[in-house]
PDB file of C-alpha atoms and ligand atoms in Angstrom:
ATOM      1  CA  UNK A 237       0.000   0.000   0.000  1.00  0.00           C
ATOM      2  CA  UNK A 238       1.456   3.357  -0.955  1.00  0.00           C
ATOM      3  CA  UNK A 239       1.363   6.370   1.349  1.00  0.00           C
ATOM      4  CA  UNK A 240      -1.244   7.945  -0.910  1.00  0.00           C
ATOM      5  CA  UNK A 241      -3.613   5.002  -0.738  1.00  0.00           C
ATOM      6  CA  UNK A 242      -2.908   4.731   2.977  1.00  0.00           C
ATOM      7  CA  UNK A 243      -4.074   8.283   3.558  1.00  0.00           C
ATOM      8  CA  UNK A 244      -6.935   7.837   1.094  1.00  0.00           C
ATOM      9  CA  UNK A 245      -7.994   4.889   3.274  1.00  0.00           C
ATOM     10  CA  UNK A 246      -7.739   7.121   6.320  1.00  0.00           C
ATOM     11  CA  UNK A 247      -9.941   9.726   4.669  1.00  0.00           C
ATOM     12  CA  UNK A 248     -12.450   7.059   3.691  1.00  0.00           C
ATOM     13  CA  UNK A 249     -12.534   5.755   7.250  1.00  0.00           C
ATOM     14  CA  UNK A 250     -12.882   9.307   8.574  1.00  0.00           C
ATOM     15  CA  UNK A 251     -15.976   9.972   6.481  1.00  0.00           C
ATOM     16  CA  UNK A 252     -17.751   6.940   7.944  1.00  0.00           C
ATOM     17  CA  UNK A 253     -17.623   8.120  11.517  1.00  0.00           C
ATOM     18  CA  UNK A 254     -18.676  11.296  13.311  1.00  0.00           C
ATOM     19  CA  UNK A 255     -17.028  14.583  12.385  1.00  0.00           C
ATOM     20  CA  UNK A 256     -15.972  15.239  15.972  1.00  0.00           C
ATOM     21  CA  UNK A 257     -12.223  15.635  16.559  1.00  0.00           C
ATOM     22  CA  UNK A 258     -10.577  12.339  17.452  1.00  0.00           C
ATOM     23  CA  UNK A 259      -7.091  11.031  17.943  1.00  0.00           C
ATOM     24  CA  UNK A 260      -5.172   9.890  14.855  1.00  0.00           C
ATOM     25  CA  UNK A 261      -4.472   6.622  16.594  1.00  0.00           C
ATOM     26  CA  UNK A 262      -8.035   5.610  15.666  1.00  0.00           C
ATOM     27  CA  UNK A 263      -6.908   5.583  11.993  1.00  0.00           C
ATOM     28  CA  UNK A 264      -3.229   4.925  11.919  1.00  0.00           C
ATOM     29  CA  UNK A 265      -2.351   1.300  12.464  1.00  0.00           C
ATOM     30  CA  UNK A 266      -1.862   0.801  16.179  1.00  0.00           C
ATOM     31  CA  UNK A 267       1.588  -0.718  16.312  1.00  0.00           C
ATOM     32  CA  UNK A 268       4.012   2.174  16.628  1.00  0.00           C
ATOM     33  CA  UNK A 269       7.622   2.145  15.596  1.00  0.00           C
ATOM     34  CA  UNK A 270      10.272   4.135  17.381  1.00  0.00           C
ATOM     35  CA  UNK A 271      12.848   6.371  15.777  1.00  0.00           C
ATOM     36  CA  UNK A 272      14.985   9.329  16.744  1.00  0.00           C
ATOM     37  CA  UNK A 273      14.251  10.912  13.359  1.00  0.00           C
ATOM     38  CA  UNK A 274      10.765  11.646  12.048  1.00  0.00           C
ATOM     39  CA  UNK A 275       8.739  13.614   9.534  1.00  0.00           C
ATOM     40  CA  UNK A 276       5.556  15.336  10.700  1.00  0.00           C
ATOM     41  CA  UNK A 277       2.463  14.414   8.695  1.00  0.00           C
ATOM     42  CA  UNK A 278      -0.874  16.216   8.827  1.00  0.00           C
ATOM     43  CA  UNK A 279      -3.980  14.243   9.693  1.00  0.00           C
ATOM     44  CA  UNK A 280      -7.221  16.192   9.271  1.00  0.00           C
ATOM     45  CA  UNK A 281      -9.462  15.859  12.305  1.00  0.00           C
ATOM     46  CA  UNK A 282     -13.005  17.083  12.297  1.00  0.00           C
ATOM     47  CA  UNK A 283     -14.805  17.830   9.058  1.00  0.00           C
ATOM     48  CA  UNK A 284     -12.573  17.895   5.934  1.00  0.00           C
ATOM     49  CA  UNK A 285     -12.959  20.956   3.660  1.00  0.00           C
ATOM     50  CA  UNK A 286     -12.186  21.530   0.010  1.00  0.00           C
ATOM     51  CA  UNK A 287      -9.136  23.807   0.110  1.00  0.00           C
ATOM     52  CA  UNK A 288      -6.935  24.688  -2.872  1.00  0.00           C
ATOM     53  CA  UNK A 289      -3.885  23.116  -1.205  1.00  0.00           C
ATOM     54  CA  UNK A 290      -3.381  19.518  -0.052  1.00  0.00           C
ATOM     55  CA  UNK A 291      -3.463  18.979   3.707  1.00  0.00           C
ATOM     56  CA  UNK A 292      -4.235  15.351   4.489  1.00  0.00           C
ATOM     57  CA  UNK A 293      -1.009  13.339   4.405  1.00  0.00           C
ATOM     58  CA  UNK A 294       1.115  16.416   3.620  1.00  0.00           C
ATOM     59  CA  UNK A 295       4.444  16.956   5.384  1.00  0.00           C
ATOM     60  CA  UNK A 296       5.429  19.825   7.642  1.00  0.00           C
ATOM     61  CA  UNK A 297       8.212  21.997   6.297  1.00  0.00           C
ATOM     62  CA  UNK A 298       9.151  25.626   6.128  1.00  0.00           C
ATOM     63  CA  UNK A 299       8.349  28.283   3.529  1.00  0.00           C
ATOM     64  CA  UNK A 300      11.462  30.454   3.506  1.00  0.00           C
ATOM     65  CA  UNK A 301      10.598  34.117   4.213  1.00  0.00           C
ATOM     66  CA  UNK A 302      13.963  35.558   5.256  1.00  0.00           C
ATOM     67  CA  UNK A 303      17.462  34.615   6.462  1.00  0.00           C
ATOM     68  CA  UNK A 304      16.976  31.704   8.866  1.00  0.00           C
ATOM     69  CA  UNK A 305      13.219  32.358   8.963  1.00  0.00           C
ATOM     70  CA  UNK A 306      10.481  30.088   7.638  1.00  0.00           C
ATOM     71  CA  UNK A 307       6.732  29.945   8.097  1.00  0.00           C
ATOM     72  CA  UNK A 308       5.514  26.413   8.846  1.00  0.00           C
ATOM     73  CA  UNK A 309       3.615  25.022   5.850  1.00  0.00           C
ATOM     74  CA  UNK A 310       2.489  21.630   4.590  1.00  0.00           C
ATOM     75  CA  UNK A 311       3.637  20.163   1.312  1.00  0.00           C
ATOM     76  CA  UNK A 312       2.695  16.817  -0.203  1.00  0.00           C
ATOM     77  CA  UNK A 313       5.491  16.652  -2.756  1.00  0.00           C
ATOM     78  CA  UNK A 314       8.649  18.534  -1.778  1.00  0.00           C
ATOM     79  CA  UNK A 315      11.240  16.637   0.292  1.00  0.00           C
ATOM     80  CA  UNK A 316      10.332  17.275   3.899  1.00  0.00           C
ATOM     81  CA  UNK A 317      12.670  18.004   6.783  1.00  0.00           C
ATOM     82  CA  UNK A 318      13.536  15.219   9.214  1.00  0.00           C
ATOM     83  CA  UNK A 319      12.975  16.366  12.782  1.00  0.00           C
ATOM     84  CA  UNK A 320      14.288  15.132  16.116  1.00  0.00           C
ATOM     85  CA  UNK A 321      13.179  15.658  19.692  1.00  0.00           C
ATOM     86  CA  UNK A 322      16.164  17.241  21.424  1.00  0.00           C
ATOM     87  CA  UNK A 323      16.949  17.192  25.106  1.00  0.00           C
ATOM     88  CA  UNK A 324      18.385  15.400  28.101  1.00  0.00           C
ATOM     89  CA  UNK A 325      16.386  12.609  29.766  1.00  0.00           C
ATOM     90  CA  UNK A 326      15.364  15.181  32.407  1.00  0.00           C
ATOM     91  CA  UNK A 327      14.144  17.625  29.753  1.00  0.00           C
ATOM     92  CA  UNK A 328      12.105  14.844  28.109  1.00  0.00           C
ATOM     93  CA  UNK A 329      10.607  13.852  31.470  1.00  0.00           C
ATOM     94  CA  UNK A 330       9.797  17.501  32.298  1.00  0.00           C
ATOM     95  CA  UNK A 331       8.353  18.176  28.828  1.00  0.00           C
ATOM     96  CA  UNK A 332      10.857  21.005  28.244  1.00  0.00           C
ATOM     97  CA  UNK A 333      12.645  19.447  25.259  1.00  0.00           C
ATOM     98  CA  UNK A 334      12.515  21.061  21.821  1.00  0.00           C
ATOM     99  CA  UNK A 335      12.002  19.860  18.256  1.00  0.00           C
ATOM    100  CA  UNK A 336      14.781  20.527  15.789  1.00  0.00           C
ATOM    101  CA  UNK A 337      15.806  19.867  12.220  1.00  0.00           C
ATOM    102  CA  UNK A 338      19.073  20.690  10.465  1.00  0.00           C
ATOM    103  CA  UNK A 339      19.466  23.316   7.762  1.00  0.00           C
ATOM    104  CA  UNK A 340      22.255  24.762   5.667  1.00  0.00           C
ATOM    105  CA  UNK A 341      25.867  23.891   4.971  1.00  0.00           C
ATOM    106  CA  UNK A 342      27.441  23.093   7.335  1.00  0.00           C
ATOM    107  CA  UNK A 343      24.201  21.952   9.050  1.00  0.00           C
ATOM    108  CA  UNK A 344      22.956  24.177  11.863  1.00  0.00           C
ATOM    109  CA  UNK A 345      19.945  23.634  14.145  1.00  0.00           C
ATOM    110  CA  UNK A 346      16.564  24.993  13.148  1.00  0.00           C
ATOM    111  CA  UNK A 347      13.811  24.818  15.743  1.00  0.00           C
ATOM    112  CA  UNK A 348      10.078  24.330  15.474  1.00  0.00           C
ATOM    113  CA  UNK A 349       8.565  27.429  16.988  1.00  0.00           C
ATOM    114  CA  UNK A 350       4.962  27.345  18.166  1.00  0.00           C
ATOM    115  CA  UNK A 351       3.502  30.640  19.321  1.00  0.00           C
ATOM    116  CA  UNK A 352       0.250  31.425  21.022  1.00  0.00           C
ATOM    117  CA  UNK A 353      -1.223  34.918  21.072  1.00  0.00           C
ATOM    118  CA  UNK A 354      -0.702  35.965  24.695  1.00  0.00           C
ATOM    119  CA  UNK A 355      -3.496  38.539  24.731  1.00  0.00           C
ATOM    120  CA  UNK A 356      -5.962  36.786  22.411  1.00  0.00           C
ATOM    121  CA  UNK A 357      -5.099  33.058  22.552  1.00  0.00           C
ATOM    122  CA  UNK A 358      -7.969  32.045  20.262  1.00  0.00           C
ATOM    123  CA  UNK A 359      -6.349  34.074  17.421  1.00  0.00           C
ATOM    124  CA  UNK A 360      -4.312  31.584  15.374  1.00  0.00           C
ATOM    125  CA  UNK A 361      -0.593  32.370  15.058  1.00  0.00           C
ATOM    126  CA  UNK A 362       1.682  30.931  12.356  1.00  0.00           C
ATOM    127  CA  UNK A 363       4.165  28.320  13.543  1.00  0.00           C
ATOM    128  CA  UNK A 364       7.729  28.832  12.340  1.00  0.00           C
ATOM    129  CA  UNK A 365      10.879  26.866  11.606  1.00  0.00           C
ATOM    130  CA  UNK A 366      13.729  29.241  12.320  1.00  0.00           C
ATOM    131  CA  UNK A 367      17.454  29.025  12.921  1.00  0.00           C
ATOM    132  CA  UNK A 368      17.823  28.405  16.647  1.00  0.00           C
ATOM    133  CA  UNK A 369      16.231  26.286  19.320  1.00  0.00           C
ATOM    134  CA  UNK A 370      12.514  26.662  18.539  1.00  0.00           C
ATOM    135  CA  UNK A 371      10.062  26.551  21.439  1.00  0.00           C
ATOM    136  CA  UNK A 372      10.956  24.459  24.485  1.00  0.00           C
ATOM    137  CA  UNK A 373       7.872  22.452  25.486  1.00  0.00           C
ATOM    138  CA  UNK A 374       6.900  21.526  21.914  1.00  0.00           C
ATOM    139  CA  UNK A 375       6.948  17.750  22.214  1.00  0.00           C
ATOM    140  CA  UNK A 376       5.760  14.460  20.745  1.00  0.00           C
ATOM    141  CA  UNK A 377       3.325  12.735  23.102  1.00  0.00           C
ATOM    142  CA  UNK A 378       4.050   9.219  24.303  1.00  0.00           C
ATOM    143  CA  UNK A 379       0.792   7.281  24.279  1.00  0.00           C
ATOM    144  CA  UNK A 380       0.521   3.807  25.807  1.00  0.00           C
ATOM    145  CA  UNK A 381       0.201   2.387  22.292  1.00  0.00           C
ATOM    146  CA  UNK A 382       0.523   3.825  18.803  1.00  0.00           C
ATOM    147  CA  UNK A 383       2.300   6.901  17.496  1.00  0.00           C
ATOM    148  CA  UNK A 384       2.384  10.188  19.405  1.00  0.00           C
ATOM    149  CA  UNK A 385       1.254  13.559  18.125  1.00  0.00           C
ATOM    150  CA  UNK A 386       2.767  17.030  18.220  1.00  0.00           C
ATOM    151  CA  UNK A 387       1.775  18.877  21.375  1.00  0.00           C
ATOM    152  CA  UNK A 388       2.336  22.328  22.817  1.00  0.00           C
ATOM    153  CA  UNK A 389       0.535  23.267  26.015  1.00  0.00           C
ATOM    154  CA  UNK A 390      -3.194  23.226  25.172  1.00  0.00           C
ATOM    155  CA  UNK A 391      -2.736  24.422  21.580  1.00  0.00           C
ATOM    156  CA  UNK A 392      -4.825  23.130  18.679  1.00  0.00           C
ATOM    157  CA  UNK A 393      -3.324  23.162  15.194  1.00  0.00           C
ATOM    158  CA  UNK A 394      -4.940  24.227  11.925  1.00  0.00           C
ATOM    159  CA  UNK A 395      -3.757  24.352   8.319  1.00  0.00           C
ATOM    160  CA  UNK A 396      -4.939  27.421   6.415  1.00  0.00           C
ATOM    161  CA  UNK A 397      -5.140  28.037   2.672  1.00  0.00           C
ATOM    162  CA  UNK A 398      -3.327  31.385   2.440  1.00  0.00           C
ATOM    163  CA  UNK A 399      -0.773  33.385   0.518  1.00  0.00           C
ATOM    164  CA  UNK A 400       2.452  34.852   1.899  1.00  0.00           C
ATOM    165  CA  UNK A 401       3.492  38.406   0.994  1.00  0.00           C
ATOM    166  CA  UNK A 402       7.028  37.118   0.258  1.00  0.00           C
ATOM    167  CA  UNK A 403       5.735  34.896  -2.602  1.00  0.00           C
ATOM    168  CA  UNK A 404       3.012  37.110  -4.062  1.00  0.00           C
ATOM    169  CA  UNK A 405      -0.717  36.548  -4.454  1.00  0.00           C
ATOM    170  CA  UNK A 406      -0.792  33.501  -6.779  1.00  0.00           C
ATOM    171  CA  UNK A 407       1.045  30.896  -4.662  1.00  0.00           C
ATOM    172  CA  UNK A 408      -1.231  29.319  -2.067  1.00  0.00           C
ATOM    173  CA  UNK A 409       0.301  27.630   0.950  1.00  0.00           C
ATOM    174  CA  UNK A 410      -1.122  25.364   3.639  1.00  0.00           C
ATOM    175  CA  UNK A 411       0.100  27.474   6.566  1.00  0.00           C
ATOM    176  CA  UNK A 412       0.196  25.771   9.964  1.00  0.00           C
ATOM    177  CA  UNK A 413      -1.041  27.833  12.901  1.00  0.00           C
ATOM    178  CA  UNK A 414      -1.634  27.273  16.601  1.00  0.00           C
ATOM    179  CA  UNK A 415      -4.370  28.620  18.833  1.00  0.00           C
ATOM    180  CA  UNK A 416      -6.117  27.825  22.074  1.00  0.00           C
ATOM    181  CA  UNK A 417      -9.677  26.702  21.566  1.00  0.00           C
ATOM    182  CA  UNK A 418     -11.856  24.212  19.804  1.00  0.00           C
ATOM    183  CA  UNK A 419     -13.076  23.277  16.355  1.00  0.00           C
ATOM    184  CA  UNK A 420     -15.853  25.854  16.785  1.00  0.00           C
ATOM    185  CA  UNK A 421     -13.433  28.707  16.056  1.00  0.00           C
ATOM    186  CA  UNK A 422     -11.678  27.257  12.986  1.00  0.00           C
ATOM    187  CA  UNK A 423     -11.793  29.892  10.199  1.00  0.00           C
ATOM    188  CA  UNK A 424     -13.459  28.971   6.869  1.00  0.00           C
ATOM    189  CA  UNK A 425     -10.133  28.725   4.998  1.00  0.00           C
ATOM    190  CA  UNK A 426      -8.622  26.384   7.600  1.00  0.00           C
ATOM    191  CA  UNK A 427      -8.997  22.783   8.773  1.00  0.00           C
ATOM    192  CA  UNK A 428      -8.240  21.347  12.171  1.00  0.00           C
ATOM    193  CA  UNK A 429      -5.250  19.006  12.018  1.00  0.00           C
ATOM    194  CA  UNK A 430      -2.938  17.050  14.169  1.00  0.00           C
ATOM    195  CA  UNK A 431       0.658  16.373  13.242  1.00  0.00           C
ATOM    196  CA  UNK A 432       1.726  12.753  13.517  1.00  0.00           C
ATOM    197  CA  UNK A 433       5.368  11.626  13.394  1.00  0.00           C
ATOM    198  CA  UNK A 434       6.286   9.234  10.585  1.00  0.00           C
ATOM    199  CA  UNK A 435       9.485   7.302  11.424  1.00  0.00           C
ATOM    200  CA  UNK A 436      12.448   8.467   9.308  1.00  0.00           C
ATOM    201  CA  UNK A 437      16.184   7.907   9.429  1.00  0.00           C
ATOM    202  CA  UNK A 438      18.027  10.834  10.975  1.00  0.00           C
ATOM    203  CA  UNK A 439      20.929  11.454   8.600  1.00  0.00           C
ATOM    204  CA  UNK A 440      24.497  11.394   9.880  1.00  0.00           C
ATOM    205  CA  UNK A 441      25.946  14.867  10.301  1.00  0.00           C
ATOM    206  CA  UNK A 442      29.065  15.746   8.331  1.00  0.00           C
ATOM    207  CA  UNK A 443      32.291  16.831  10.001  1.00  0.00           C
ATOM    208  CA  UNK A 444      32.128  20.496  11.026  1.00  0.00           C
ATOM    209  CA  UNK A 445      28.366  20.564  11.662  1.00  0.00           C
ATOM    210  CA  UNK A 446      26.969  23.128  14.059  1.00  0.00           C
ATOM    211  CA  UNK A 447      24.086  20.724  14.794  1.00  0.00           C
ATOM    212  CA  UNK A 448      24.428  17.729  17.091  1.00  0.00           C
ATOM    213  CA  UNK A 449      22.277  14.611  17.325  1.00  0.00           C
ATOM    214  CA  UNK A 450      23.713  13.648  20.707  1.00  0.00           C
ATOM    215  CA  UNK A 451      20.438  14.509  22.460  1.00  0.00           C
ATOM    216  CA  UNK A 452      18.047  13.189  19.806  1.00  0.00           C
ATOM    217  CA  UNK A 453      15.485  10.993  21.601  1.00  0.00           C
ATOM    218  CA  UNK A 454      13.388   8.134  20.310  1.00  0.00           C
ATOM    219  CA  UNK A 455       9.746   9.019  19.702  1.00  0.00           C
ATOM    220  CA  UNK A 456       6.740   6.789  19.008  1.00  0.00           C
ATOM    221  CA  UNK A 457       6.095   7.172  15.278  1.00  0.00           C
ATOM    222  CA  UNK A 458       4.312   5.203  12.598  1.00  0.00           C
ATOM    223  CA  UNK A 459       6.234   3.344   9.929  1.00  0.00           C
ATOM    224  CA  UNK A 460       5.683   4.447   6.331  1.00  0.00           C
ATOM    225  CA  UNK A 461       3.661   1.720   4.617  1.00  0.00           C
TER     226      UNK A 461
HETATM  227  C1  LIG B1662      19.742  20.074  22.594  1.00  0.00           C
HETATM  228  O1  LIG B1662      19.626  19.539  23.904  1.00  0.00           O
HETATM  229  C2  LIG B1662      20.800  19.691  24.680  1.00  0.00           C
HETATM  230  C3  LIG B1662      20.550  18.951  26.017  1.00  0.00           C
HETATM  231  O2  LIG B1662      19.437  19.499  26.674  1.00  0.00           O
HETATM  232  C4  LIG B1662      21.083  21.175  24.871  1.00  0.00           C
HETATM  233  O3  LIG B1662      22.270  21.346  25.630  1.00  0.00           O
HETATM  234  C5  LIG B1662      21.252  21.838  23.508  1.00  0.00           C
HETATM  235  O4  LIG B1662      21.405  23.233  23.656  1.00  0.00           O
HETATM  236  C6  LIG B1662      20.015  21.576  22.655  1.00  0.00           C
HETATM  237  N1  LIG B1662      20.261  22.092  21.310  1.00  0.00           N
HETATM  238  C7  LIG B1662      19.492  23.022  20.767  1.00  0.00           C
HETATM  239  C8  LIG B1662      19.912  23.538  19.439  1.00  0.00           C
HETATM  240  O5  LIG B1662      18.469  23.428  21.302  1.00  0.00           O
HETATM  241  C1  LIG B1663      -2.839  38.910  19.076  1.00  0.00           C
HETATM  242  O1  LIG B1663      -4.185  39.272  18.885  1.00  0.00           O
HETATM  243  C2  LIG B1663      -4.346  40.686  18.891  1.00  0.00           C
HETATM  244  C3  LIG B1663      -5.861  40.969  18.904  1.00  0.00           C
HETATM  245  O2  LIG B1663      -6.480  40.481  17.736  1.00  0.00           O
HETATM  246  C4  LIG B1663      -3.630  41.281  17.700  1.00  0.00           C
HETATM  247  O3  LIG B1663      -3.784  42.690  17.697  1.00  0.00           O
HETATM  248  C5  LIG B1663      -2.141  40.926  17.794  1.00  0.00           C
HETATM  249  O4  LIG B1663      -1.469  41.367  16.623  1.00  0.00           O
HETATM  250  C6  LIG B1663      -1.976  39.427  17.920  1.00  0.00           C
HETATM  251  N1  LIG B1663      -0.575  39.098  18.169  1.00  0.00           N
HETATM  252  C7  LIG B1663       0.072  38.161  17.477  1.00  0.00           C
HETATM  253  C8  LIG B1663       1.490  37.893  17.913  1.00  0.00           C
HETATM  254  O5  LIG B1663      -0.431  37.550  16.559  1.00  0.00           O
HETATM  255  C1  LIG B1664       5.276  22.189  -2.607  1.00  0.00           C
HETATM  256  O1  LIG B1664       6.622  22.349  -2.987  1.00  0.00           O
HETATM  257  C2  LIG B1664       6.820  22.446  -4.390  1.00  0.00           C
HETATM  258  C3  LIG B1664       8.327  22.502  -4.634  1.00  0.00           C
HETATM  259  O2  LIG B1664       8.895  23.566  -3.903  1.00  0.00           O
HETATM  260  C4  LIG B1664       6.080  23.661  -4.926  1.00  0.00           C
HETATM  261  O3  LIG B1664       6.215  23.730  -6.321  1.00  0.00           O
HETATM  262  C5  LIG B1664       4.613  23.557  -4.546  1.00  0.00           C
HETATM  263  O4  LIG B1664       3.929  24.725  -4.963  1.00  0.00           O
HETATM  264  C6  LIG B1664       4.455  23.389  -3.049  1.00  0.00           C
HETATM  265  N1  LIG B1664       3.052  23.230  -2.709  1.00  0.00           N
HETATM  266  C7  LIG B1664       2.434  24.019  -1.810  1.00  0.00           C
HETATM  267  C8  LIG B1664       1.001  23.689  -1.555  1.00  0.00           C
HETATM  268  O5  LIG B1664       2.993  24.912  -1.203  1.00  0.00           O
END
């Protein structure tokens, strides 16, 4: 079964049951793998919508908008970054670890940054993948069985069909945003998603890298079918 048919099967299954948000583990085969490298794959929860950009099964990556700055966006086709959950055993236990990927030559750490609007937390804010450490406390959950999901405090995630000023009005992106709230406040151009880790091999770092995989931890992910 290819990834495409796998996610098509997920969509088919999703349409048979209620539209209420539910954990991805209800759809993704229950036996989880473990890996210290992973891609993040969007699973639409709640009612699917017809957007002009693919969301279901698309991979989290960054849309470059400046030096070391990227807006988090989903893409079904472009090669996606491989992430790792970085931190000491204590940081993992405390939930203060961070999620990184490696960019550039020589590779340097780029962190997944999840922001909530401090004054109006129900206003969605774009996630980012920027040079640096990202947001401590952005973690992959560790369920009793099955793959985890991306978590930050009580944030929900949405993917929104939008343009970015940097790319002009014709290129539509599936921008990933975080907010505090429920499906009831999802804007019309957005769908509620969760981000599920797909096991991937963390590449070896070349000599002279500014990144380090010394503190990359195993996460519960699903194996690509
Ligand atoms: C990765 O985790 C280690 C151990 O907690 C920490 O010392 C290091 O600064 C982290 N790296 C980044 C880029 O956040
Ligand atoms: C937070 O929401 C307020 C009120 O809508 C808005 O003015 C402000 O720009 C938002 N801040 C961020 C970081 O998005
Ligand atoms: C995905 O990436 C490819 C290659 O960069 C690009 O052509 C395409 O427009 C992107 N799709 C979206 C939805 O951003």
